[in-house]
Structure formats: structure tokens, C-alpha cells
Coordinates of C-alpha atoms in Angstrom, one line a residue:
Chain A
X1 CA 15.6 25.2 41.7
X2 CA 19.2 24.3 42.5
X3 CA 18.5 20.6 42.2
X4 CA 16.7 21.2 38.9
X5 CA 19.7 23.2 37.7
X6 CA 22.1 20.4 38.7
X7 CA 20.0 17.8 37.0
X8 CA 19.9 19.8 33.8
X9 CA 23.6 20.4 34.0
X10 CA 24.3 16.6 34.3
X11 CA 21.7 15.4 31.8
X12 CA 21.8 18.4 29.3
X13 CA 23.8 16.6 26.7
X14 CA 21.7 13.4 26.7
X15 CA 18.4 15.3 26.6
X16 CA 19.5 17.4 23.7
X17 CA 20.8 14.3 21.8
X18 CA 17.6 12.3 22.5
X19 CA 15.3 15.1 21.3
X20 CA 17.5 15.7 18.2
X21 CA 17.4 12.0 17.2
X22 CA 13.7 11.9 17.8
X23 CA 13.2 15.0 15.8
X24 CA 15.2 13.5 12.9
X25 CA 13.2 10.3 13.0
X26 CA 9.9 12.3 13.1
X27 CA 11.1 14.4 10.2
X28 CA 12.0 11.3 8.2
X29 CA 8.6 9.7 9.1
X30 CA 6.6 12.8 8.0
X31 CA 8.6 13.1 4.7
X32 CA 8.0 9.5 4.0
X33 CA 11.8 8.7 4.2
X34 CA 12.3 10.9 1.2
X35 CA 16.0 11.5 2.2
X36 CA 16.8 7.9 2.6
X37 CA 15.1 7.0 -0.7
X38 CA 16.9 9.7 -2.5
X39 CA 20.3 8.5 -1.2
X40 CA 19.3 4.9 -2.1
X41 CA 18.5 6.0 -5.6
X42 CA 21.8 7.9 -5.9
X43 CA 23.8 4.8 -4.6
X44 CA 22.0 2.2 -6.8
X45 CA 22.2 4.3 -9.9
X46 CA 25.3 2.4 -11.3
X47 CA 23.4 -0.9 -10.8
X48 CA 20.2 0.2 -12.6
X49 CA 20.2 -1.4 -16.0
X50 CA 18.6 0.4 -18.9
X51 CA 15.1 -0.9 -19.4
X52 CA 15.7 -3.7 -21.9
X53 CA 13.1 -6.3 -23.0
X54 CA 14.3 -9.7 -21.9
X55 CA 13.3 -13.1 -23.2
X56 CA 11.7 -14.3 -20.0
X57 CA 9.4 -11.2 -20.0
X58 CA 8.3 -11.7 -23.6
X59 CA 6.0 -14.7 -22.6
X60 CA 4.2 -12.4 -20.2
X61 CA 3.9 -9.7 -22.9
X62 CA 2.2 -12.2 -25.2
X63 CA -0.1 -13.2 -22.4
X64 CA -1.0 -9.6 -21.9
X65 CA -1.8 -9.1 -25.6
X66 CA -4.0 -12.2 -25.6
X67 CA -5.9 -10.9 -22.6
X68 CA -6.3 -7.5 -24.1
X69 CA -7.7 -9.1 -27.2
X70 CA -10.3 -11.0 -25.2
X71 CA -11.1 -7.8 -23.4
X72 CA -11.4 -5.8 -26.6
X73 CA -13.6 -8.4 -28.3
X74 CA -15.9 -8.6 -25.4
X75 CA -16.1 -4.8 -25.0
X76 CA -16.6 -4.3 -28.7
X77 CA -19.6 -6.6 -28.8
X78 CA -21.1 -4.7 -26.0
X79 CA -20.5 -1.4 -27.6
X80 CA -22.2 -2.5 -30.7
X81 CA -25.3 -3.0 -28.7
X82 CA -25.1 0.5 -27.2
X83 CA -26.2 3.2 -29.7
X84 CA -24.5 6.6 -29.8
X85 CA -21.5 5.5 -27.9
X86 CA -18.6 7.9 -28.3
X87 CA -15.2 7.6 -26.8
X88 CA -12.8 10.3 -25.9
X89 CA -9.9 8.3 -24.5
X90 CA -6.9 10.4 -23.6
X91 CA -3.7 8.8 -24.3
X92 CA -1.7 8.8 -21.0
X93 CA 1.9 9.7 -20.9
X94 CA 4.0 6.6 -20.3
X95 CA 7.2 6.7 -18.2
X96 CA 9.4 3.7 -18.2
X97 CA 11.2 3.3 -14.9
X98 CA 13.6 0.7 -13.4
X99 CA 12.7 -1.1 -10.3
X100 CA 15.4 -0.2 -7.7
X101 CA 14.1 -1.8 -4.5
X102 CA 11.6 -4.1 -3.0
X103 CA 9.5 -3.3 0.1
X104 CA 11.3 -2.4 3.4
X105 CA 9.1 -4.5 5.5
X106 CA 7.6 -7.9 5.1
X107 CA 4.0 -7.0 5.7
X108 CA 3.7 -4.6 2.8
X109 CA 4.0 -5.7 -0.9
X110 CA 5.7 -2.6 -2.3
X111 CA 8.4 -1.8 -4.9
X112 CA 10.5 1.3 -5.3
X113 CA 10.9 2.8 -8.8
X114 CA 13.9 4.9 -9.8
X115 CA 11.7 7.7 -11.4
X116 CA 9.8 10.4 -9.4
X117 CA 8.0 13.6 -9.5
X118 CA 10.8 15.2 -11.6
X119 CA 9.9 12.8 -14.4
X120 CA 6.2 13.6 -14.1
X121 CA 5.0 10.8 -11.8
X122 CA 2.3 11.7 -9.3
X123 CA 0.4 10.0 -6.6
X124 CA -2.3 7.5 -7.7
X125 CA -0.7 6.9 -11.2
X126 CA -1.2 3.3 -12.5
X127 CA 1.9 1.1 -12.8
X128 CA 2.0 -1.5 -15.7
X129 CA 4.5 -4.1 -16.5
X130 CA 4.7 -6.7 -19.4
X131 CA 1.7 -8.8 -18.5
X132 CA -0.6 -6.2 -17.1
X133 CA -1.3 -4.0 -14.1
X134 CA 1.2 -4.1 -11.2
X135 CA -0.1 -1.5 -8.8
X136 CA -0.4 2.2 -8.2
X137 CA 1.9 4.9 -6.9
X138 CA 1.5 5.6 -3.1
X139 CA 4.5 7.8 -2.5
X140 CA 6.6 10.1 -4.6
X141 CA 10.0 11.8 -3.9
X142 CA 11.9 13.9 -6.5
X143 CA 13.5 10.9 -8.2
X144 CA 11.9 7.8 -6.6
X145 CA 8.4 6.6 -6.2
X146 CA 6.8 3.8 -4.1
X147 CA 4.3 1.4 -5.6
X148 CA 1.7 -0.5 -3.7
X149 CA 1.5 -3.8 -5.6
X150 CA -1.8 -5.6 -6.6
X151 CA -0.6 -8.6 -4.4
X152 CA -0.9 -6.4 -1.2
X153 CA -3.9 -7.5 0.9
X154 CA -4.9 -3.9 1.5
X155 CA -5.0 -3.1 -2.3
X156 CA -8.6 -3.8 -3.3
X157 CA -9.7 -3.3 -6.9
X158 CA -12.9 -3.6 -8.8
X159 CA -12.4 -6.2 -11.5
X160 CA -14.5 -8.1 -14.1
X161 CA -14.2 -11.3 -16.0
X162 CA -13.4 -10.2 -19.6
X163 CA -15.4 -12.9 -21.3
X164 CA -18.7 -12.7 -19.4
X165 CA -18.5 -9.3 -17.7
X166 CA -19.1 -10.9 -14.3
X167 CA -18.1 -8.3 -11.7
X168 CA -16.4 -8.4 -8.4
X169 CA -13.6 -7.0 -6.4
X170 CA -10.1 -8.4 -6.0
X171 CA -7.9 -8.5 -2.9
X172 CA -4.3 -9.3 -3.0
X173 CA -2.5 -12.2 -1.4
X174 CA 1.3 -12.6 -1.1
X175 CA 3.2 -13.8 -4.1
X176 CA 1.5 -13.4 -7.4
X177 CA -2.0 -14.5 -6.4
X178 CA -5.1 -12.6 -5.6
X179 CA -8.6 -13.5 -4.5
X180 CA -11.6 -12.2 -6.4
X181 CA -15.0 -12.1 -4.7
X182 CA -18.0 -11.9 -7.1
X183 CA -21.0 -9.7 -6.6
X184 CA -23.3 -12.2 -8.2
X185 CA -24.3 -15.5 -6.4
X186 CA -23.8 -17.6 -9.6
X187 CA -21.2 -15.8 -11.7
X188 CA -20.4 -17.0 -15.2
X189 CA -16.7 -17.9 -14.8
X190 CA -14.5 -20.8 -15.7
X191 CA -10.8 -21.6 -15.3
X192 CA -8.5 -19.7 -17.5
X193 CA -10.7 -16.7 -18.0
X194 CA -9.0 -13.4 -18.3
X195 CA -9.6 -10.8 -15.6
X196 CA -9.4 -7.0 -16.1
X197 CA -10.1 -3.9 -14.1
X198 CA -13.8 -3.0 -14.2
X199 CA -15.6 0.3 -14.9
X200 CA -16.6 0.3 -11.2
X201 CA -13.0 0.8 -10.1
X202 CA -12.4 4.3 -8.9
X203 CA -8.6 4.0 -8.8
X204 CA -7.9 2.2 -12.0
X205 CA -9.1 2.9 -15.5
X206 CA -11.4 0.2 -16.9
X207 CA -10.2 -2.7 -19.1
X208 CA -6.6 -3.1 -18.0
X209 CA -5.4 -6.7 -18.0
X210 CA -4.7 -8.2 -14.5
X211 CA -4.5 -11.9 -14.7
X212 CA -6.4 -15.2 -15.3
X213 CA -8.6 -17.3 -13.2
X214 CA -6.7 -20.2 -11.6
X215 CA -9.4 -21.9 -9.4
X216 CA -13.0 -21.2 -8.5
X217 CA -14.9 -21.8 -5.2
X218 CA -18.6 -21.2 -5.9
X219 CA -19.7 -22.6 -2.5
X220 CA -17.7 -20.0 -0.5
X221 CA -19.8 -17.8 1.8
X222 CA -20.8 -14.9 1.7
X223 CA -19.8 -14.6 -1.9
X224 CA -18.3 -17.0 -4.5
X225 CA -14.5 -16.6 -4.8
X226 CA -11.9 -17.2 -7.5
X227 CA -8.1 -17.3 -7.1
X228 CA -6.5 -15.2 -9.7
X229 CA -3.0 -15.6 -10.9
X230 CA -1.6 -12.1 -11.8
X231 CA -0.1 -12.2 -15.2
X232 CA 2.6 -9.6 -14.5
X233 CA 5.8 -11.3 -13.2
X234 CA 5.7 -9.3 -9.9
X235 CA 8.4 -11.3 -8.1
X236 CA 11.1 -10.6 -10.6
X237 CA 10.1 -7.2 -12.1
X238 CA 13.1 -5.2 -13.4
X239 CA 11.3 -2.4 -14.9
X240 CA 7.8 -0.9 -15.0
X241 CA 5.7 1.5 -17.0
X242 CA 4.0 4.3 -15.1
X243 CA 0.9 5.7 -16.8
X244 CA 1.0 9.3 -15.7
X245 CA -1.6 11.9 -16.1
X246 CA -5.3 11.8 -15.2
X247 CA -6.7 8.8 -16.9
X248 CA -9.8 9.0 -14.8
X249 CA -12.1 9.9 -17.8
X250 CA -13.7 6.5 -18.2
X251 CA -16.0 6.6 -21.1
X252 CA -17.7 3.3 -20.3
X253 CA -18.9 4.3 -16.9
X254 CA -20.3 7.7 -17.9
X255 CA -21.9 7.1 -21.3
X256 CA -23.3 3.6 -20.7
X257 CA -27.0 3.8 -20.4
X258 CA -28.1 1.6 -17.6
X259 CA -31.3 0.4 -19.2
X260 CA -29.8 -0.9 -22.4
X261 CA -26.8 -2.6 -20.6
X262 CA -26.8 -6.4 -20.3
X263 CA -28.3 -7.4 -17.0
X264 CA -25.3 -9.4 -15.8
X265 CA -23.0 -6.4 -15.9
X266 CA -24.8 -4.5 -13.2
X267 CA -24.3 -5.6 -9.6
X268 CA -27.5 -6.6 -8.0
X269 CA -27.2 -4.6 -4.8
X270 CA -25.6 -1.4 -4.0
X271 CA -22.2 -2.9 -3.2
X272 CA -19.6 -0.4 -4.4
X273 CA -16.1 -1.6 -5.5
X274 CA -14.3 -1.3 -2.3
X275 CA -11.0 0.2 -2.7
X276 CA -9.1 0.9 0.5
X277 CA -6.2 3.2 0.6
X278 CA -3.7 2.3 3.2
Chain B
X1 CA 42.5 4.7 10.0
X2 CA 44.8 4.6 13.0
X3 CA 42.9 4.4 16.3
X4 CA 45.9 5.8 18.2
X5 CA 45.5 9.0 16.2
X6 CA 41.8 9.4 17.3
X7 CA 42.8 9.0 20.9
X8 CA 44.7 12.4 20.6
X9 CA 41.7 14.2 19.2
X10 CA 39.7 16.7 21.1
X11 CA 36.9 14.9 23.1
X12 CA 34.2 16.8 21.3
X13 CA 35.3 15.6 17.9
X14 CA 35.7 12.1 19.4
X15 CA 32.0 12.2 20.5
X16 CA 31.0 13.7 17.1
X17 CA 32.9 10.9 15.3
X18 CA 31.2 8.2 17.5
X19 CA 27.7 9.7 16.6
X20 CA 28.6 9.9 13.0
X21 CA 29.5 6.3 12.9
X22 CA 26.5 5.3 14.8
X23 CA 24.1 7.3 12.5
X24 CA 26.1 6.0 9.5
X25 CA 25.5 2.4 10.5
X26 CA 21.8 3.1 10.8
X27 CA 21.8 4.7 7.3
X28 CA 23.5 1.6 5.9
X29 CA 20.8 -0.6 7.6
X30 CA 18.1 1.7 6.0
X31 CA 19.7 1.4 2.6
X32 CA 19.9 -2.4 2.9
X33 CA 16.2 -2.7 3.6
X34 CA 14.8 -2.4 0.1
X35 CA 17.7 -4.4 -1.6
X36 CA 17.4 -8.1 -2.2
X37 CA 20.9 -9.3 -2.7
X38 CA 21.4 -12.9 -3.8
X39 CA 21.7 -15.2 -0.8
X40 CA 20.1 -12.7 1.5
X41 CA 16.5 -13.7 0.6
X42 CA 14.3 -16.5 1.7
X43 CA 11.1 -16.7 -0.3
X44 CA 11.1 -13.0 -0.8
X45 CA 11.8 -12.2 2.8
X46 CA 15.1 -10.4 3.7
X47 CA 16.8 -10.0 7.1
X48 CA 15.3 -7.3 9.3
X49 CA 18.4 -5.1 9.5
X50 CA 16.8 -2.4 11.7
X51 CA 15.9 -5.1 14.3
X52 CA 19.5 -6.4 14.2
X53 CA 20.7 -2.9 14.8
X54 CA 18.4 -2.3 17.7
X55 CA 19.5 -5.6 19.3
X56 CA 23.1 -4.8 18.9
X57 CA 22.6 -1.3 20.4
X58 CA 20.5 -2.6 23.4
X59 CA 22.5 -5.6 24.4
X60 CA 24.8 -3.6 26.7
X61 CA 22.6 -0.6 27.4
X62 CA 19.7 0.4 29.7
X63 CA 16.1 -0.5 28.8
X64 CA 15.3 3.1 28.4
X65 CA 18.1 3.7 25.8
X66 CA 17.0 0.5 24.0
X67 CA 13.4 1.6 23.8
X68 CA 14.4 5.1 22.5
X69 CA 16.6 3.6 19.8
X70 CA 13.7 1.2 18.7
X71 CA 11.3 4.2 18.7
X72 CA 13.6 6.3 16.4
X73 CA 14.3 3.5 13.9
X74 CA 10.6 2.4 14.0
X75 CA 9.5 5.9 13.1
X76 CA 11.9 5.9 10.2
X77 CA 10.7 2.6 9.0
X78 CA 7.2 3.9 9.1
X79 CA 8.2 6.6 6.8
X80 CA 9.6 4.1 4.4
X81 CA 6.6 1.7 4.3
X82 CA 3.4 2.8 5.8
X83 CA 2.7 4.3 9.3
X84 CA -0.3 2.0 10.1
X85 CA 0.4 -0.2 11.8
X86 CA 3.5 1.4 13.4
X87 CA 6.9 -0.3 13.5
X88 CA 8.0 2.1 16.3
X89 CA 6.0 0.0 19.0
X90 CA 7.5 -3.4 17.9
X91 CA 11.2 -2.1 17.7
X92 CA 10.8 -0.1 20.9
X93 CA 9.6 -3.3 22.7
X94 CA 12.6 -5.2 21.1
X95 CA 15.0 -2.6 22.4
X96 CA 13.4 -2.7 25.9
X97 CA 13.4 -6.5 26.2
X98 CA 16.9 -6.9 24.8
X99 CA 18.3 -4.6 27.4
X100 CA 16.3 -6.2 30.2
X101 CA 17.8 -9.6 29.4
X102 CA 21.2 -8.2 30.7
X103 CA 23.0 -10.8 28.7
X104 CA 26.6 -10.1 29.9
X105 CA 25.5 -11.0 33.4
X106 CA 24.6 -14.5 32.5
X107 CA 26.3 -15.4 29.3
X108 CA 29.9 -14.5 28.4
X109 CA 29.8 -16.1 25.0
X110 CA 28.8 -13.7 22.3
X111 CA 28.5 -15.3 18.9
X112 CA 25.5 -17.7 19.4
X113 CA 23.7 -15.8 22.1
X114 CA 23.3 -12.7 20.0
X115 CA 22.0 -14.8 17.1
X116 CA 19.5 -16.4 19.5
X117 CA 18.4 -13.0 20.9
X118 CA 17.8 -11.7 17.4
X119 CA 15.8 -14.9 16.6
X120 CA 13.5 -14.4 19.5
X121 CA 13.2 -10.7 19.1
X122 CA 12.3 -11.1 15.4
X123 CA 9.4 -13.3 16.4
X124 CA 8.3 -10.7 19.0
X125 CA 8.5 -7.9 16.5
X126 CA 6.5 -9.7 13.9
X127 CA 4.0 -10.8 16.5
X128 CA 3.4 -7.2 17.7
X129 CA 2.9 -6.1 14.1
X130 CA 0.4 -8.9 13.5
X131 CA -1.5 -8.0 16.7
X132 CA -1.8 -4.4 15.5
X133 CA -3.1 -5.7 12.2
X134 CA -5.6 -7.9 14.0
X135 CA -6.8 -4.7 16.0
X136 CA -7.0 -2.7 12.8
X137 CA -9.5 -5.0 11.2
X138 CA -8.6 -4.5 7.6
X139 CA -7.3 -8.0 6.8
X140 CA -9.0 -11.2 7.7
X141 CA -7.7 -12.9 10.8
X142 CA -6.8 -16.2 9.1
X143 CA -4.7 -14.4 6.5
X144 CA -2.8 -12.3 9.1
X145 CA -1.9 -15.3 11.2
X146 CA -0.9 -17.7 8.5
X147 CA 1.1 -14.9 6.9
X148 CA 2.6 -14.2 10.4
X149 CA 3.8 -17.8 10.8
X150 CA 5.6 -17.6 7.5
X151 CA 7.2 -14.1 8.0
X152 CA 8.1 -14.6 11.6
X153 CA 9.9 -17.8 10.9
X154 CA 11.8 -16.8 7.7
X155 CA 12.7 -13.3 9.0
X156 CA 13.9 -14.8 12.4
X157 CA 16.1 -17.4 10.7
X158 CA 17.6 -14.9 8.2
X159 CA 18.0 -12.1 10.7
X160 CA 19.8 -14.2 13.2
X161 CA 22.1 -15.6 10.6
X162 CA 23.0 -12.2 9.4
X163 CA 23.2 -10.6 12.8
X164 CA 26.9 -11.0 13.5
X165 CA 27.9 -9.1 10.4
X166 CA 26.4 -6.0 11.9
X167 CA 26.8 -6.8 15.5
X168 CA 30.6 -7.4 15.7
X169 CA 31.8 -4.2 14.1
X170 CA 29.4 -2.1 16.1
X171 CA 30.3 -3.9 19.3
X172 CA 34.0 -3.4 18.7
X173 CA 33.5 0.2 18.0
X174 CA 31.3 1.0 21.0
X175 CA 33.6 -1.0 23.4
X176 CA 36.6 1.0 22.1
X177 CA 34.7 4.2 22.6
X178 CA 33.7 3.4 26.1
X179 CA 37.2 2.4 27.0
X180 CA 38.4 5.7 25.6
X181 CA 35.8 7.5 27.8
X182 CA 36.9 5.8 30.9
X183 CA 40.6 6.5 30.3

């Protein structure tokens, strides 16, 4: 008892300090570093420019519009074939937010936005930029939010080729490239085709522009692959648009009768679009 | 601020000041992580400030202290990015190994040896993370290890070059504090 007491007297200070620091670290970890991010947002506020359209982003904007046009035309043709199609698209609320930080670690492709739950952003919201989809929200604090970019390898999205409706899923690679794996053995795809999110995606609404096909490898096993160049300028984003609100009501996936749909739009097997959440 | 003045302070307020400065330097490192200042970036990779801090802390301390510091900073970094795989393991190992090197026993010179330690430890840390990814089985092996080569090299180069900017002020401060405690 006495030795224990003496040991406690000698080490009391260190033990309390160590448990305090460990406690703080655990707290920061459980709260997703909210405190640090809030301080970061406060400190960088003077440096955050107002979201202004810049000339180098305009090219990307034009590309996005072109892709949307291809997507719309193709979708329109399909809709004409389907009788009794009614759409009840909700218009999502759009929050423009500055990009205040990149990822805090090299293995994750993340960005930090300077708007948070106070401005109406919630988990799972879709983040857009001039050029198309950028990613989705995986963490929110009062005035910041963290975006998992499409270029992160753990971010898997169901996508389709806008021209031919060939389906597959896409997995990020670092930089602004991603790899798309097709469900079909012989997909109808060629270089330069626009790629958009598909109706099979559970996390993203259908028909949002993503990028264009850069190269194709049809002999790849187990499934043909294509390298996709993301059209949003992910490496020099200065601001992004968060589409808030539940946009999950996807008219195409619910009201599309499977028997009258074109045969190439339905994946042959029961492969779902795999979408991993990290 | 005049250091002579602090010498006349009450010991408890001196200790409090020491911890405030230590915690403050960690906070600065945390705030540096998401920023990409011009000249601090190599192909999208920035210096690993937390690793530099753990090395600076562990160089003249016991392996246990080094591991605890690595654990604490690793948990915080988990909160800022994603907890799977954890950064706590890699940084704790870095703290442990750095302290085990017992640099001052072999090398008196400070400037280059710390840069070299940071270089080696950055490679160790990224390898531990890559191993965890390998066990996790979410990304393909080829992807992980090609990416690992790229990250380990650029992060090691950048971190070792930027290490002295953090190491020297902290070293001076901790040396001064320990001289005060002995007096």
C-alpha cells in the first residue's frame, strides 16, 4: 500500500497529464476534429475570396453544358419511347461555398468547404463545381464541411455513358482520373464519350455530368475498363456548389418500366452499383 | 517576451506556459495540414507536419513518451480525415523509433541529422498506412503500392526539408524549460 502510495505521489502529475491529453485526442477524434476545423475556418476567413467566376473555369463550364446537352438529348430520346412518363423533379437548394482546405493526409482525396450545417449542408449532399460532380459531403461541422472527392479510390459511383447508356461503376484514382468498369462484356463506348451518373447510383442523383472517356481497354479482365478524365478542375477548385436537400427522388429509376426499356441499359447480372462509404 | 521575466514566475505558471506552448505548436501543425501554400507542395503532396512534430518531440525523450505523443496526434488526425486506417499506429511507431535512436548519444550535429530522421520516419509512416490499406482489402494491391511509392518519396522529401522550421524553435524552447527545471 505504501509503495503504491509513493508511486502515485511521484507519478501523479504525469498520469493526470497523459490521460488528459489522451482524452482530448479521443474527443477530437470522436467529434471529427470539429474544433480544429472551426478554428481553421475562422483563421482563413480573411483569405477566402468571394466566389467569383474566373476565366480559367469558364472552359470547364462550357464542357459541362456540352455534356449535359448530350445527356439530355439521349435521355429525351429514351423518354419518348416510354409512355406515361411523368417527372416530379424537386429543385434542390444550391449553396455556393469557398474551398478553404485540401485533405489533411495524402491517402485521402478530400477538400474542406467553408460552409457547414449552419448554412443548410448535411451529410451525403452532392458537391458540384463548374464542370460537373466533384464528390459528396462526408463530414459537417457548424461552419465547415468535408468533401470526399470523386478521385478518391474509396469513392465508387454508378455511372453510364451518356450516348449509348452503357452502364458501369467508376472508381477514383489520384489526380483527376478515374477508372470505369463496365457491366457489359462489349460496351458501346468510344473515346470522348461523355460520362454521367447513372440511375443505379444510390448516392448520387442520375444524369449529373462527371467527365469524358480518355482511353478504353476492352480486353481487361474481369470487365472492360475505361479511363475517365473528370471534367471538373479538381486540383484547382476555389469554390464549389453544394446541392442540399434530399434529391434522392429519382424519377428515372422508379417509373421506368423494365420491359419497355432498351435492352442495353439493364445490366445483365445482378451486379449492383457498388458504392462504398469509407 | 523577456525570458528573464518568466524565470521569476511561479513554477506552476511556468509549467502551464510550457504546456500551452506545446499544445499551441500542435494546433499550428494541425492548421497547417489542410493548407497548400505555394512552395510547400510537390505534386499535390504537402509536408507531414504532425510527423515532424512527433520527431521533434521524441528526439530527446523516452520511447514511451514518443509513442504517447504519436498516439495522441494520430487520433486527432484520424478525426480530421478518416479513422480507417488509423494514423495513430504509424505516428506512435514513429515516436517510438525516433526515441529509440538516441540520436544525441551518437551524433552531436543537429541540422542534417534531424532532416534525415524525418526522411526515414516519413517513409516508415506511409509504409505502415499502406500495410493497413493492404489488410483492409478495399483498394487493389497494385494501386496501393504504386501510390505508396509516390507519396512516401514526395512526403519524405518535403517533410525533411521543412523539418528545421518546426524543430529548432521547439528544441530551443524545451531546452530552455529543462534548464529552468534543473536550476
